[in-house]
Short mmCIF file of C-alpha atoms in Angstrom, two decimals:
data_model
loop_
_atom_site.label_atom_id
_atom_site.label_comp_id
_atom_site.label_asym_id
_atom_site.label_seq_id
_atom_site.Cartn_x
_atom_site.Cartn_y
_atom_site.Cartn_z
CA MET A 1 -13.99 -27.82 26.28
CA ASP A 2 -11.26 -25.60 27.77
CA LEU A 3 -7.74 -26.00 26.48
CA ILE A 4 -5.40 -26.96 29.31
CA PRO A 5 -2.78 -24.27 30.08
CA SER A 6 0.25 -26.14 28.75
CA PHE A 7 -1.46 -26.53 25.36
CA SER A 8 -1.88 -22.75 25.12
CA VAL A 9 1.90 -22.35 25.06
CA ASP A 10 3.42 -21.64 21.66
CA HIS A 11 5.79 -24.61 21.44
CA THR A 12 7.44 -23.11 18.34
CA LYS A 13 8.74 -20.23 20.49
CA ILE A 14 9.51 -21.92 23.81
CA VAL A 15 13.08 -22.15 25.05
CA PRO A 16 14.38 -24.40 27.80
CA GLY A 17 13.48 -22.95 31.17
CA ILE A 18 11.33 -23.10 34.30
CA PHE A 19 7.71 -22.09 33.78
CA VAL A 20 4.54 -22.04 35.88
CA SER A 21 2.08 -24.36 34.19
CA ARG A 22 -0.73 -24.00 36.72
CA VAL A 23 -1.55 -23.04 40.27
CA ASP A 24 -4.23 -24.94 42.17
CA THR A 25 -5.78 -24.33 45.56
CA LEU A 26 -6.26 -27.43 47.70
CA GLY A 27 -8.06 -26.43 50.86
CA ALA A 28 -6.09 -23.50 52.27
CA GLU A 29 -2.89 -24.46 50.43
CA LYS A 30 -1.67 -23.51 46.97
CA VAL A 31 0.06 -26.12 44.80
CA THR A 32 2.08 -25.11 41.74
CA THR A 33 2.95 -27.23 38.73
CA TYR A 34 6.16 -26.15 36.99
CA ASP A 35 7.20 -27.18 33.52
CA VAL A 36 10.96 -27.67 33.51
CA SER A 37 11.67 -27.54 29.80
CA CYS A 38 15.06 -29.01 28.87
CA THR A 39 15.06 -28.94 25.07
CA ARG A 40 13.50 -26.78 22.35
CA PRO A 41 10.33 -28.66 21.37
CA ASN A 42 10.18 -29.84 17.76
CA VAL A 43 13.66 -28.36 17.11
CA GLU A 44 16.02 -30.40 19.28
CA PRO A 45 15.63 -34.15 19.65
CA ALA A 46 13.64 -35.38 22.62
CA ILE A 47 15.67 -36.62 25.57
CA ASP A 48 16.74 -40.25 25.26
CA VAL A 49 14.21 -42.44 27.09
CA ALA A 50 16.73 -44.34 29.24
CA ALA A 51 18.54 -41.10 30.15
CA MET A 52 15.19 -39.43 30.97
CA HIS A 53 14.30 -42.34 33.24
CA SER A 54 17.65 -42.06 35.04
CA LEU A 55 17.26 -38.29 35.39
CA GLU A 56 13.81 -38.86 36.88
CA HIS A 57 15.18 -41.23 39.55
CA LEU A 58 18.27 -39.14 40.34
CA ILE A 59 16.57 -35.75 40.56
CA ALA A 60 13.49 -37.02 42.39
CA THR A 61 15.83 -38.52 44.98
CA PHE A 62 17.81 -35.27 45.23
CA LEU A 63 14.69 -33.10 45.60
CA ARG A 64 13.06 -35.34 48.21
CA ASN A 65 16.25 -35.30 50.27
CA GLU A 66 17.07 -31.59 49.98
CA PRO A 67 16.75 -30.37 53.60
CA ASP A 68 15.36 -26.90 52.86
CA TRP A 69 12.92 -28.02 50.16
CA LYS A 70 11.89 -31.66 50.68
CA ASP A 71 8.68 -30.80 52.54
CA GLU A 72 7.52 -28.67 49.59
CA ILE A 73 8.18 -31.28 46.89
CA ILE A 74 5.13 -33.26 45.79
CA TYR A 75 6.19 -34.74 42.44
CA TRP A 76 9.00 -34.82 39.87
CA GLY A 77 8.48 -36.72 36.63
CA PRO A 78 8.99 -36.65 32.87
CA MET A 79 6.81 -34.91 30.30
CA GLY A 80 5.23 -37.32 27.85
CA CYS A 81 6.91 -35.51 24.95
CA LEU A 82 10.33 -36.17 26.57
CA THR A 83 11.40 -32.54 26.34
CA GLY A 84 11.47 -31.89 30.08
CA PHE A 85 9.92 -32.59 33.47
CA TYR A 86 7.02 -31.58 35.68
CA LEU A 87 7.73 -30.41 39.20
CA ILE A 88 4.79 -30.05 41.57
CA MET A 89 5.40 -28.13 44.78
CA LYS A 90 3.43 -26.79 47.71
CA GLY A 91 3.10 -23.02 47.63
CA ASN A 92 3.29 -20.62 44.73
CA ARG A 93 6.85 -19.50 44.12
CA ALA A 94 7.99 -17.65 41.04
CA PRO A 95 10.10 -19.83 38.72
CA LYS A 96 13.17 -17.70 39.40
CA GLU A 97 12.89 -18.63 43.10
CA ILE A 98 13.44 -22.32 42.35
CA HIS A 99 16.16 -21.77 39.72
CA ASP A 100 19.01 -22.46 42.16
CA LEU A 101 17.30 -25.59 43.51
CA LEU A 102 16.92 -27.02 40.00
CA LEU A 103 20.42 -25.98 39.00
CA ARG A 104 21.80 -27.87 42.02
CA ALA A 105 19.56 -30.85 41.25
CA PHE A 106 20.87 -31.17 37.69
CA ARG A 107 24.47 -30.55 38.87
CA SER A 108 24.08 -33.35 41.43
CA VAL A 109 23.61 -35.87 38.62
CA GLU A 110 27.15 -35.28 37.39
CA GLY A 111 28.59 -36.75 40.60
CA ALA A 112 26.31 -39.79 40.72
CA ASP A 113 27.94 -43.22 40.82
CA ALA A 114 24.64 -45.09 40.42
CA VAL A 115 20.96 -44.50 39.76
CA PRO A 116 18.85 -45.13 42.88
CA GLY A 117 15.92 -47.53 42.72
CA THR A 118 17.10 -49.56 39.74
CA ASN A 119 16.07 -53.05 40.70
CA ALA A 120 12.95 -55.05 39.94
CA GLU A 121 11.46 -54.40 43.39
CA ASN A 122 11.75 -50.59 43.12
CA CYS A 123 11.18 -49.80 39.43
CA GLY A 124 8.71 -50.86 36.77
CA ASN A 125 11.37 -50.83 34.04
CA TYR A 126 14.61 -51.17 36.00
CA LEU A 127 16.71 -52.21 32.98
CA MET A 128 15.91 -49.00 31.06
CA HIS A 129 18.49 -46.60 32.52
CA ASN A 130 21.54 -44.82 31.14
CA LEU A 131 23.58 -43.00 33.79
CA GLU A 132 26.30 -41.73 31.45
CA PHE A 133 23.81 -40.22 29.02
CA ALA A 134 21.85 -38.78 31.97
CA LYS A 135 25.05 -37.09 33.13
CA TRP A 136 25.56 -35.64 29.65
CA TYR A 137 22.03 -34.19 29.60
CA ALA A 138 22.32 -32.93 33.18
CA ARG A 139 25.54 -31.06 32.34
CA LYS A 140 23.95 -29.57 29.21
CA ILE A 141 20.83 -28.46 31.11
CA SER A 142 22.67 -27.13 34.16
CA ASP A 143 25.16 -25.19 32.00
CA TYR A 144 22.20 -23.65 30.15
CA LEU A 145 20.40 -22.73 33.38
CA GLU A 146 23.58 -21.17 34.75
CA GLU A 147 24.30 -19.18 31.58
CA ASN A 148 20.71 -17.91 31.34
CA LYS A 149 19.91 -17.20 35.00
CA ASP A 150 19.27 -13.52 34.20
CA ASN A 151 17.34 -14.16 30.99
CA PRO A 152 13.61 -13.54 31.63
CA ALA A 153 12.70 -15.77 28.65
CA ILE A 154 13.57 -18.88 30.67
CA PHE A 155 10.96 -18.00 33.30
CA GLU A 156 7.92 -16.92 31.26
CA TYR A 157 6.03 -18.98 28.70
CA PRO A 158 5.39 -17.55 25.25
CA LYS A 159 1.61 -17.74 24.76
CA SER A 160 -0.24 -18.79 21.64
CA GLU A 161 -2.74 -16.30 20.30
CA ARG A 162 -6.06 -17.96 19.53
CA LEU A 163 -8.83 -16.55 17.40
CA VAL A 164 -11.99 -16.14 19.49
CA THR A 165 -15.34 -16.08 17.69
CA LYS A 166 -18.20 -13.70 18.56
CA ASP A 167 -19.83 -16.38 20.69
CA GLY A 168 -16.62 -16.82 22.72
CA SER A 169 -15.49 -20.09 21.15
CA GLN A 170 -11.78 -20.52 20.52
CA PHE A 171 -10.50 -21.50 17.09
CA PHE A 172 -7.85 -24.21 17.10
CA ASP A 173 -5.80 -24.80 13.99
CA SER A 174 -4.79 -28.36 14.87
#
């Protein structure tokens, strides 16, 4: 069985950033999945669940309303490990090309007065939100993205090296 691309990333070396996880072709159109890593996996604590949920609502709303980008946005949602988000977009842009969009998305959280879609009719867990903590994370992430905009390490995954046997099988140590 093939290892999915995000599991081939060396999570002991990854830094927060914007990375291409995969590119798919659907008909004549390319679709790119980006990993928007917000913490250092297994080093920094995972993002608080309620704050992550609020960030999901706030940034998804921002992205789907951004005039120049909304038609390219397919999905924004949290990673299961709570260290970042997945962004799925039409096309195949380099991570650096969407840096400004994501920087503005995280910065937009700081000015939010409320989290959209936080009632029982619109959300499956509407009581699990924390706007103030979401603002704290958004400021931390956006400051980092701003400070590192010229750092190539935030745009390219470190890859794990896997031992390959003579018959082509990959050796996995976990």
